[in-house]
Amino acid sequence: MDKKIILSGIQPSGILTIGNYLGAIKNWETMQDEYDCLFMLADLHTLTVKQDPARLRANTYELTALYLACGLDPVKSVLFLQSHVPAHAELTWILNTVSYPGELSRMTQFKDKSLKHADNINMGLMDYPVLMAADILLYQADVVPIGADQKQHLELTRDLAVRFNNRYGETFKVPEAYIGKMGAKIYSLQEPGRKMSKSDENPNGFVSMDDDEATVLRKFKRAVTDSGSEIRRGEDKPGITNLINIYSLFSGKSAEETEREFEGAGYADFKKRVGEAVAAGIEPIRAEKNRILKDKGYIDKLLSEGADRAAYLANKTLRKVYKKVGLVPRVKG
Ligand code: TRP
């Protein structure tokens, strides 16, 4: 039986945190066996807010290398850059003709980003979810792992797929969202009520996959704890619960085992041990990433192979779409 298709997309706009790692990336190893996986770096999406071109280029290599270091298998899965597959931009155009400005301007993220980047409210920002719909629909994806903030965009993707199918006949698979079921939810070390985020203004709230040992230890030392002194999980103890989860995911021990291990220990001692476990867990990944990064030629070659595989799949859908809407296929003579 054919495996289901998963398309995962991420913008190469800076660092990843241990929250991204524990919440998603760490589960890829099993995911890559159960599904046909496509991992796309949404570099075209990043241009909807101002980017420094050199920085964008560097971030793209960084993230590709990090993915590989985390165990993404470029043979089992398809790893590629959105901009390497022209079909994404081409399908966006067609989907634009079935998208309404009203529904796009109502998107929460468009409204948020318009406020945040008031000096740069561009058409791309408004069209962002249509490009995302193209990303997904081109591959007939069954499942799309996303954060809660992208749920509305996936709803729109489904709407556009259904709208197009109704108008032109069955063309697109209508995808399902996969929200946060893949892995653990990791919270900020400073405000354990909030998700750990790389865009947190307070760098002590998150641990980057790039932080060195001293930085990791310092951030855990400063991590917010709760009243009381016990090391146990509970709704009244969001800080300690988060630290227990982080420790258990990096050490491979269950949360119960972790609670037992630290019975009677003090908060300071516990936080030090969590920091050590995290530092030990991310160090080999960072080293491997830096090793891979030295060989740009290798990364370029992998991305080129990934683009070929992605384009083959994407173009099949695009040809079908062009035909359905009545564009005359080019006959090569
Ligand atoms: N918009 C997504 C985000 O910022 C990234 C993304 C682009 C994406 N295209 C996608 C995610 C396709 C899933 C599928 O998180």
Tab-separated table of C-alpha atoms and ligand atoms in Angstrom:
chain	number	residue	atom	x	y	z
A	1	MET	CA	0.000	0.000	0.000
A	2	ASP	CA	1.181	3.506	-0.733
A	3	LYS	CA	2.377	5.466	2.233
A	4	LYS	CA	0.663	8.693	3.132
A	5	ILE	CA	2.390	11.899	2.095
A	6	ILE	CA	3.568	14.441	4.656
A	7	LEU	CA	4.727	17.887	3.648
A	8	SER	CA	6.562	19.887	6.258
A	9	GLY	CA	7.498	23.496	5.584
A	10	ILE	CA	9.634	25.886	7.561
A	11	GLN	CA	11.025	29.320	6.861
A	12	PRO	CA	14.799	29.553	6.942
A	13	SER	CA	14.678	32.707	9.020
A	14	GLY	CA	17.030	32.088	11.885
A	15	ILE	CA	17.739	29.670	14.626
A	16	LEU	CA	15.769	26.685	15.826
A	17	THR	CA	15.180	26.055	19.506
A	18	ILE	CA	15.145	22.862	21.526
A	19	GLY	CA	11.367	23.352	21.435
A	20	ASN	CA	11.390	22.871	17.645
A	21	TYR	CA	13.711	19.929	18.082
A	22	LEU	CA	11.766	18.096	20.781
A	23	GLY	CA	8.401	19.114	19.363
A	24	ALA	CA	8.997	17.993	15.807
A	25	ILE	CA	12.433	17.192	14.456
A	26	LYS	CA	13.264	14.468	16.968
A	27	ASN	CA	10.250	12.468	15.765
A	28	TRP	CA	11.296	12.448	12.154
A	29	GLU	CA	13.262	9.261	12.446
A	30	THR	CA	10.089	7.219	12.871
A	31	MET	CA	8.033	9.538	10.688
A	32	GLN	CA	10.351	8.966	7.733
A	33	ASP	CA	9.588	5.256	7.830
A	34	GLU	CA	5.852	5.581	8.203
A	35	TYR	CA	5.247	8.288	5.604
A	36	ASP	CA	6.596	9.625	2.349
A	37	CYS	CA	8.053	12.836	3.697
A	38	LEU	CA	8.819	16.066	1.921
A	39	PHE	CA	10.796	18.676	3.843
A	40	MET	CA	10.676	22.082	2.257
A	41	LEU	CA	12.495	25.229	3.266
A	42	ALA	CA	10.041	27.999	2.467
A	43	ASP	CA	12.604	30.537	1.336
A	44	LEU	CA	10.118	32.428	-0.883
A	45	HIS	CA	7.893	32.962	2.135
A	46	THR	CA	10.677	34.714	4.049
A	47	LEU	CA	10.719	37.514	1.469
A	48	THR	CA	7.342	38.749	2.672
A	49	VAL	CA	9.228	40.549	5.421
A	50	LYS	CA	12.507	42.409	4.871
A	51	GLN	CA	15.502	40.116	4.731
A	52	ASP	CA	19.174	40.755	4.501
A	53	PRO	CA	20.083	38.734	1.386
A	54	ALA	CA	23.428	37.469	2.718
A	55	ARG	CA	21.765	36.505	6.001
A	56	LEU	CA	18.958	34.676	4.193
A	57	ARG	CA	21.488	32.707	2.154
A	58	ALA	CA	23.459	31.777	5.268
A	59	ASN	CA	20.309	30.831	7.186
A	60	THR	CA	19.230	28.552	4.366
A	61	TYR	CA	22.502	26.608	4.458
A	62	GLU	CA	22.424	26.560	8.262
A	63	LEU	CA	18.947	25.103	8.446
A	64	THR	CA	19.630	22.525	5.737
A	65	ALA	CA	22.739	21.378	7.607
A	66	LEU	CA	20.869	21.302	10.901
A	67	TYR	CA	18.097	19.182	9.417
A	68	LEU	CA	20.656	16.710	8.116
A	69	ALA	CA	22.496	16.691	11.454
A	70	CYS	CA	19.220	15.926	13.228
A	71	GLY	CA	18.765	12.779	11.196
A	72	LEU	CA	16.822	13.858	8.156
A	73	ASP	CA	17.603	11.156	5.628
A	74	PRO	CA	17.864	12.759	2.167
A	75	VAL	CA	17.418	9.394	0.471
A	76	LYS	CA	14.261	8.332	2.301
A	77	SER	CA	12.798	11.829	2.296
A	78	VAL	CA	12.759	14.693	-0.157
A	79	LEU	CA	14.620	17.754	1.115
A	80	PHE	CA	14.403	20.856	-1.049
A	81	LEU	CA	14.154	24.616	-1.325
A	82	GLN	CA	10.844	26.108	-2.387
A	83	SER	CA	12.601	28.500	-4.775
A	84	HIS	CA	14.218	25.573	-6.619
A	85	VAL	CA	10.839	24.320	-7.778
A	86	PRO	CA	9.167	26.934	-10.006
A	87	ALA	CA	5.842	25.085	-9.816
A	88	HIS	CA	5.255	26.696	-6.390
A	89	ALA	CA	5.131	30.181	-7.872
A	90	GLU	CA	3.194	28.945	-10.906
A	91	LEU	CA	0.461	27.217	-8.941
A	92	THR	CA	0.235	30.270	-6.679
A	93	TRP	CA	-0.824	32.288	-9.724
A	94	ILE	CA	-3.606	29.880	-10.582
A	95	LEU	CA	-4.774	29.674	-6.964
A	96	ASN	CA	-4.788	33.468	-6.826
A	97	THR	CA	-7.570	33.370	-9.385
A	98	VAL	CA	-9.772	31.443	-6.946
A	99	SER	CA	-8.747	33.405	-3.826
A	100	TYR	CA	-10.576	36.476	-2.568
A	101	PRO	CA	-8.911	39.577	-1.132
A	102	GLY	CA	-11.523	39.547	1.618
A	103	GLU	CA	-10.525	36.151	2.939
A	104	LEU	CA	-6.813	36.905	2.681
A	105	SER	CA	-7.019	40.250	4.462
A	106	ARG	CA	-8.963	38.576	7.265
A	107	MET	CA	-6.119	36.160	8.084
A	108	THR	CA	-4.884	36.687	11.632
A	109	GLN	CA	-1.237	36.436	10.626
A	110	PHE	CA	-1.681	39.013	7.859
A	111	LYS	CA	-3.256	41.411	10.332
A	112	ASP	CA	-0.559	40.775	12.962
A	113	LYS	CA	2.289	41.152	10.508
A	114	SER	CA	0.744	44.267	8.974
A	115	LEU	CA	0.856	45.877	12.391
A	116	LYS	CA	4.354	44.627	13.118
A	117	HIS	CA	5.753	45.595	9.709
A	118	ALA	CA	3.625	48.667	9.053
A	119	ASP	CA	6.361	50.104	6.806
A	120	ASN	CA	6.256	47.077	4.517
A	121	ILE	CA	2.726	45.851	3.919
A	122	ASN	CA	3.308	44.192	0.562
A	123	MET	CA	1.184	41.999	-1.700
A	124	GLY	CA	3.357	39.014	-0.796
A	125	LEU	CA	2.376	39.345	2.831
A	126	MET	CA	-1.260	39.118	1.865
A	127	ASP	CA	-0.659	36.339	-0.632
A	128	TYR	CA	1.469	34.331	1.808
A	129	PRO	CA	-1.236	31.742	2.558
A	130	VAL	CA	-1.920	31.173	-1.147
A	131	LEU	CA	1.739	30.310	-1.714
A	132	MET	CA	1.500	28.007	1.287
A	133	ALA	CA	-1.581	26.366	-0.215
A	134	ALA	CA	0.366	25.817	-3.434
A	135	ASP	CA	3.220	24.222	-1.447
A	136	ILE	CA	0.834	21.719	0.027
A	137	LEU	CA	-1.529	21.023	-2.859
A	138	LEU	CA	1.260	20.466	-5.402
A	139	TYR	CA	2.306	17.310	-3.574
A	140	GLN	CA	-1.199	15.976	-2.900
A	141	ALA	CA	-0.137	15.915	0.755
A	142	ASP	CA	-2.334	13.929	3.138
A	143	VAL	CA	-0.928	15.396	6.299
A	144	VAL	CA	0.703	18.725	7.139
A	145	PRO	CA	2.415	19.120	10.522
A	146	ILE	CA	1.970	22.725	11.641
A	147	GLY	CA	1.990	24.884	14.710
A	148	ALA	CA	-1.299	26.230	16.010
A	149	ASP	CA	-0.471	29.615	14.430
A	150	GLN	CA	-0.717	28.065	10.943
A	151	LYS	CA	-4.093	26.420	11.445
A	152	GLN	CA	-5.991	29.179	9.711
A	153	HIS	CA	-3.694	28.918	6.693
A	154	LEU	CA	-4.342	25.211	6.455
A	155	GLU	CA	-8.076	25.852	6.620
A	156	LEU	CA	-7.695	28.248	3.716
A	157	THR	CA	-5.677	25.622	1.825
A	158	ARG	CA	-8.543	23.187	2.276
A	159	ASP	CA	-11.073	25.807	1.155
A	160	LEU	CA	-9.069	26.581	-1.975
A	161	ALA	CA	-8.669	22.886	-2.789
A	162	VAL	CA	-12.402	22.281	-2.459
A	163	ARG	CA	-13.270	25.461	-4.370
A	164	PHE	CA	-10.956	24.524	-7.237
A	165	ASN	CA	-12.167	20.924	-7.292
A	166	ASN	CA	-15.780	22.071	-7.399
A	167	ARG	CA	-15.147	24.472	-10.229
A	168	TYR	CA	-12.827	22.392	-12.399
A	169	GLY	CA	-13.273	18.813	-11.274
A	170	GLU	CA	-11.359	16.602	-8.847
A	171	THR	CA	-7.740	17.792	-8.878
A	172	PHE	CA	-6.359	18.284	-5.363
A	173	LYS	CA	-6.289	16.101	-2.309
A	174	VAL	CA	-7.799	18.003	0.635
A	175	PRO	CA	-5.079	17.857	3.325
A	176	GLU	CA	-5.394	17.338	7.065
A	177	ALA	CA	-3.544	19.379	9.680
A	178	TYR	CA	-1.386	17.619	12.195
A	179	ILE	CA	-1.128	19.995	15.089
A	180	GLY	CA	1.285	19.305	17.870
A	181	LYS	CA	0.555	15.613	18.044
A	182	MET	CA	4.011	14.734	16.860
A	183	GLY	CA	6.028	15.554	19.899
A	184	ALA	CA	6.262	17.359	23.146
A	185	LYS	CA	5.213	20.906	23.723
A	186	ILE	CA	8.045	22.835	25.286
A	187	TYR	CA	7.488	26.116	27.109
A	188	SER	CA	9.575	29.213	27.691
A	189	LEU	CA	12.128	28.916	30.504
A	190	GLN	CA	11.174	32.391	31.682
A	191	GLU	CA	7.401	32.311	31.197
A	192	PRO	CA	6.323	28.668	31.366
A	193	GLY	CA	2.795	29.677	30.351
A	194	ARG	CA	4.066	30.520	26.874
A	195	LYS	CA	5.418	28.257	24.170
A	196	MET	CA	9.181	28.364	23.738
A	197	SER	CA	9.789	30.641	20.778
A	198	LYS	CA	12.870	31.709	18.850
A	199	SER	CA	11.392	35.165	18.493
A	200	ASP	CA	11.140	35.681	22.261
A	201	GLU	CA	12.695	39.082	23.063
A	202	ASN	CA	14.228	37.555	26.153
A	203	PRO	CA	16.934	35.108	24.961
A	204	ASN	CA	16.829	33.399	28.357
A	205	GLY	CA	13.362	32.125	27.489
A	206	PHE	CA	14.623	29.766	24.810
A	207	VAL	CA	17.571	27.488	24.192
A	208	SER	CA	18.845	27.567	20.634
A	209	MET	CA	20.199	24.429	18.982
A	210	ASP	CA	23.297	26.590	18.489
A	211	ASP	CA	23.880	27.513	22.130
A	212	ASP	CA	27.166	26.292	23.559
A	213	GLU	CA	27.436	24.438	26.845
A	214	ALA	CA	28.109	27.493	28.996
A	215	THR	CA	25.099	29.303	27.538
A	216	VAL	CA	22.814	26.295	27.999
A	217	LEU	CA	23.885	25.870	31.625
A	218	ARG	CA	23.392	29.561	32.320
A	219	LYS	CA	19.899	29.603	30.788
A	220	PHE	CA	18.776	26.621	32.849
A	221	LYS	CA	20.317	28.100	35.965
A	222	ARG	CA	18.098	31.145	35.416
A	223	ALA	CA	15.016	29.134	34.479
A	224	VAL	CA	11.898	30.137	36.388
A	225	THR	CA	10.689	27.569	38.898
A	226	ASP	CA	7.567	27.383	41.029
A	227	SER	CA	6.750	27.771	44.680
A	228	GLY	CA	7.357	24.742	46.852
A	229	SER	CA	10.447	22.614	46.604
A	230	GLU	CA	9.332	19.288	45.171
A	231	ILE	CA	10.393	18.097	41.772
A	232	ARG	CA	7.133	16.780	40.406
A	233	ARG	CA	4.757	17.559	37.583
A	234	GLY	CA	1.498	19.378	38.203
A	235	GLU	CA	-0.700	22.180	36.974
A	236	ASP	CA	0.467	24.225	39.918
A	237	LYS	CA	4.065	23.701	38.774
A	238	PRO	CA	4.375	24.756	35.119
A	239	GLY	CA	8.073	25.639	35.396
A	240	ILE	CA	9.199	22.379	36.978
A	241	THR	CA	6.852	20.334	34.755
A	242	ASN	CA	8.476	21.878	31.678
A	243	LEU	CA	11.962	21.128	33.009
A	244	ILE	CA	10.996	17.532	33.809
A	245	ASN	CA	9.721	17.095	30.253
A	246	ILE	CA	12.871	18.566	28.764
A	247	TYR	CA	15.082	16.387	30.931
A	248	SER	CA	13.174	13.224	30.196
A	249	LEU	CA	13.223	13.820	26.420
A	250	PHE	CA	16.957	14.428	26.370
A	251	SER	CA	17.859	11.648	28.806
A	252	GLY	CA	15.474	9.064	27.364
A	253	LYS	CA	13.979	8.479	30.834
A	254	SER	CA	10.260	8.719	31.454
A	255	ALA	CA	8.806	11.623	33.425
A	256	GLU	CA	8.038	9.255	36.316
A	257	GLU	CA	11.608	7.994	36.380
A	258	THR	CA	12.802	11.591	36.337
A	259	GLU	CA	10.621	12.487	39.316
A	260	ARG	CA	11.984	9.488	41.210
A	261	GLU	CA	15.557	10.290	40.263
A	262	PHE	CA	15.261	13.799	41.706
A	263	GLU	CA	13.216	12.997	44.782
A	264	GLY	CA	14.574	15.102	47.598
A	265	ALA	CA	16.891	17.097	45.333
A	266	GLY	CA	16.803	20.904	45.355
A	267	TYR	CA	15.720	23.102	42.456
A	268	ALA	CA	19.223	24.434	41.831
A	269	ASP	CA	20.715	20.985	41.594
A	270	PHE	CA	17.898	19.794	39.335
A	271	LYS	CA	18.239	22.754	36.973
A	272	LYS	CA	21.972	22.118	36.717
A	273	ARG	CA	21.342	18.490	35.743
A	274	VAL	CA	18.720	19.470	33.166
A	275	GLY	CA	21.177	21.945	31.660
A	276	GLU	CA	23.873	19.267	31.485
A	277	ALA	CA	21.545	16.782	29.810
A	278	VAL	CA	20.470	19.362	27.218
A	279	ALA	CA	24.030	20.509	26.534
A	280	ALA	CA	25.147	16.893	26.103
A	281	GLY	CA	22.186	16.240	23.801
A	282	ILE	CA	22.646	19.169	21.458
A	283	GLU	CA	26.451	19.223	21.348
A	284	PRO	CA	26.872	16.311	18.887
A	285	ILE	CA	24.132	17.779	16.659
A	286	ARG	CA	25.858	21.163	16.612
A	287	ALA	CA	29.204	19.536	15.823
A	288	GLU	CA	27.689	17.491	13.013
A	289	LYS	CA	25.896	20.545	11.623
A	290	ASN	CA	29.130	22.517	11.560
A	291	ARG	CA	30.911	19.621	9.893
A	292	ILE	CA	28.253	19.452	7.156
A	293	LEU	CA	28.271	23.243	6.733
A	294	LYS	CA	31.918	23.185	5.742
A	295	ASP	CA	30.988	21.288	2.587
A	296	LYS	CA	28.671	23.626	0.707
A	297	GLY	CA	29.175	21.571	-2.437
A	298	TYR	CA	27.656	18.563	-0.706
A	299	ILE	CA	24.662	20.591	0.486
A	300	ASP	CA	24.169	22.106	-2.986
A	301	LYS	CA	24.200	18.650	-4.531
A	302	LEU	CA	21.670	17.251	-2.058
A	303	LEU	CA	19.376	20.229	-2.556
A	304	SER	CA	19.614	19.877	-6.305
A	305	GLU	CA	18.678	16.200	-6.133
A	306	GLY	CA	15.838	17.066	-3.755
A	307	ALA	CA	14.604	19.742	-6.160
A	308	ASP	CA	14.540	17.233	-9.032
A	309	ARG	CA	12.482	14.783	-7.014
A	310	ALA	CA	10.124	17.486	-5.761
A	311	ALA	CA	9.733	19.054	-9.215
A	312	TYR	CA	8.808	15.711	-10.727
A	313	LEU	CA	5.900	15.366	-8.281
A	314	ALA	CA	4.925	19.038	-8.384
A	315	ASN	CA	4.877	19.249	-12.170
A	316	LYS	CA	2.512	16.312	-12.402
A	317	THR	CA	-0.037	18.269	-10.388
A	318	LEU	CA	0.695	21.537	-12.174
A	319	ARG	CA	0.165	19.968	-15.607
A	320	LYS	CA	-3.149	18.587	-14.430
A	321	VAL	CA	-4.175	22.020	-13.142
A	322	TYR	CA	-3.187	23.821	-16.340
A	323	LYS	CA	-5.156	21.333	-18.357
A	324	LYS	CA	-8.259	21.603	-16.168
A	325	VAL	CA	-8.395	25.376	-16.393
A	326	GLY	CA	-8.029	25.270	-20.188
A	327	LEU	CA	-4.465	26.363	-20.839
A	328	VAL	CA	-3.136	24.898	-24.032
A	329	PRO	CA	-0.301	22.494	-23.356
A	330	ARG	CA	2.908	23.301	-25.151
A	331	VAL	CA	3.632	20.849	-27.912
A	332	LYS	CA	7.322	20.644	-28.575
A	333	GLY	CA	8.071	20.339	-32.255
B	1	TRP	N1	3.954	29.238	6.965
B	1	TRP	C1	4.682	28.212	7.646
B	1	TRP	C2	5.233	28.757	8.948
B	1	TRP	O1	5.658	29.874	9.029
B	1	TRP	C3	5.811	27.678	6.804
B	1	TRP	C4	5.291	27.007	5.590
B	1	TRP	C5	5.381	27.466	4.309
B	1	TRP	C6	4.616	25.775	5.542
B	1	TRP	N2	4.811	26.582	3.472
B	1	TRP	C7	4.333	25.532	4.177
B	1	TRP	C8	4.231	24.846	6.525
B	1	TRP	C9	3.664	24.391	3.786
B	1	TRP	C10	3.576	23.701	6.123
B	1	TRP	C11	3.285	23.475	4.760
B	1	TRP	O2	5.296	28.025	9.894
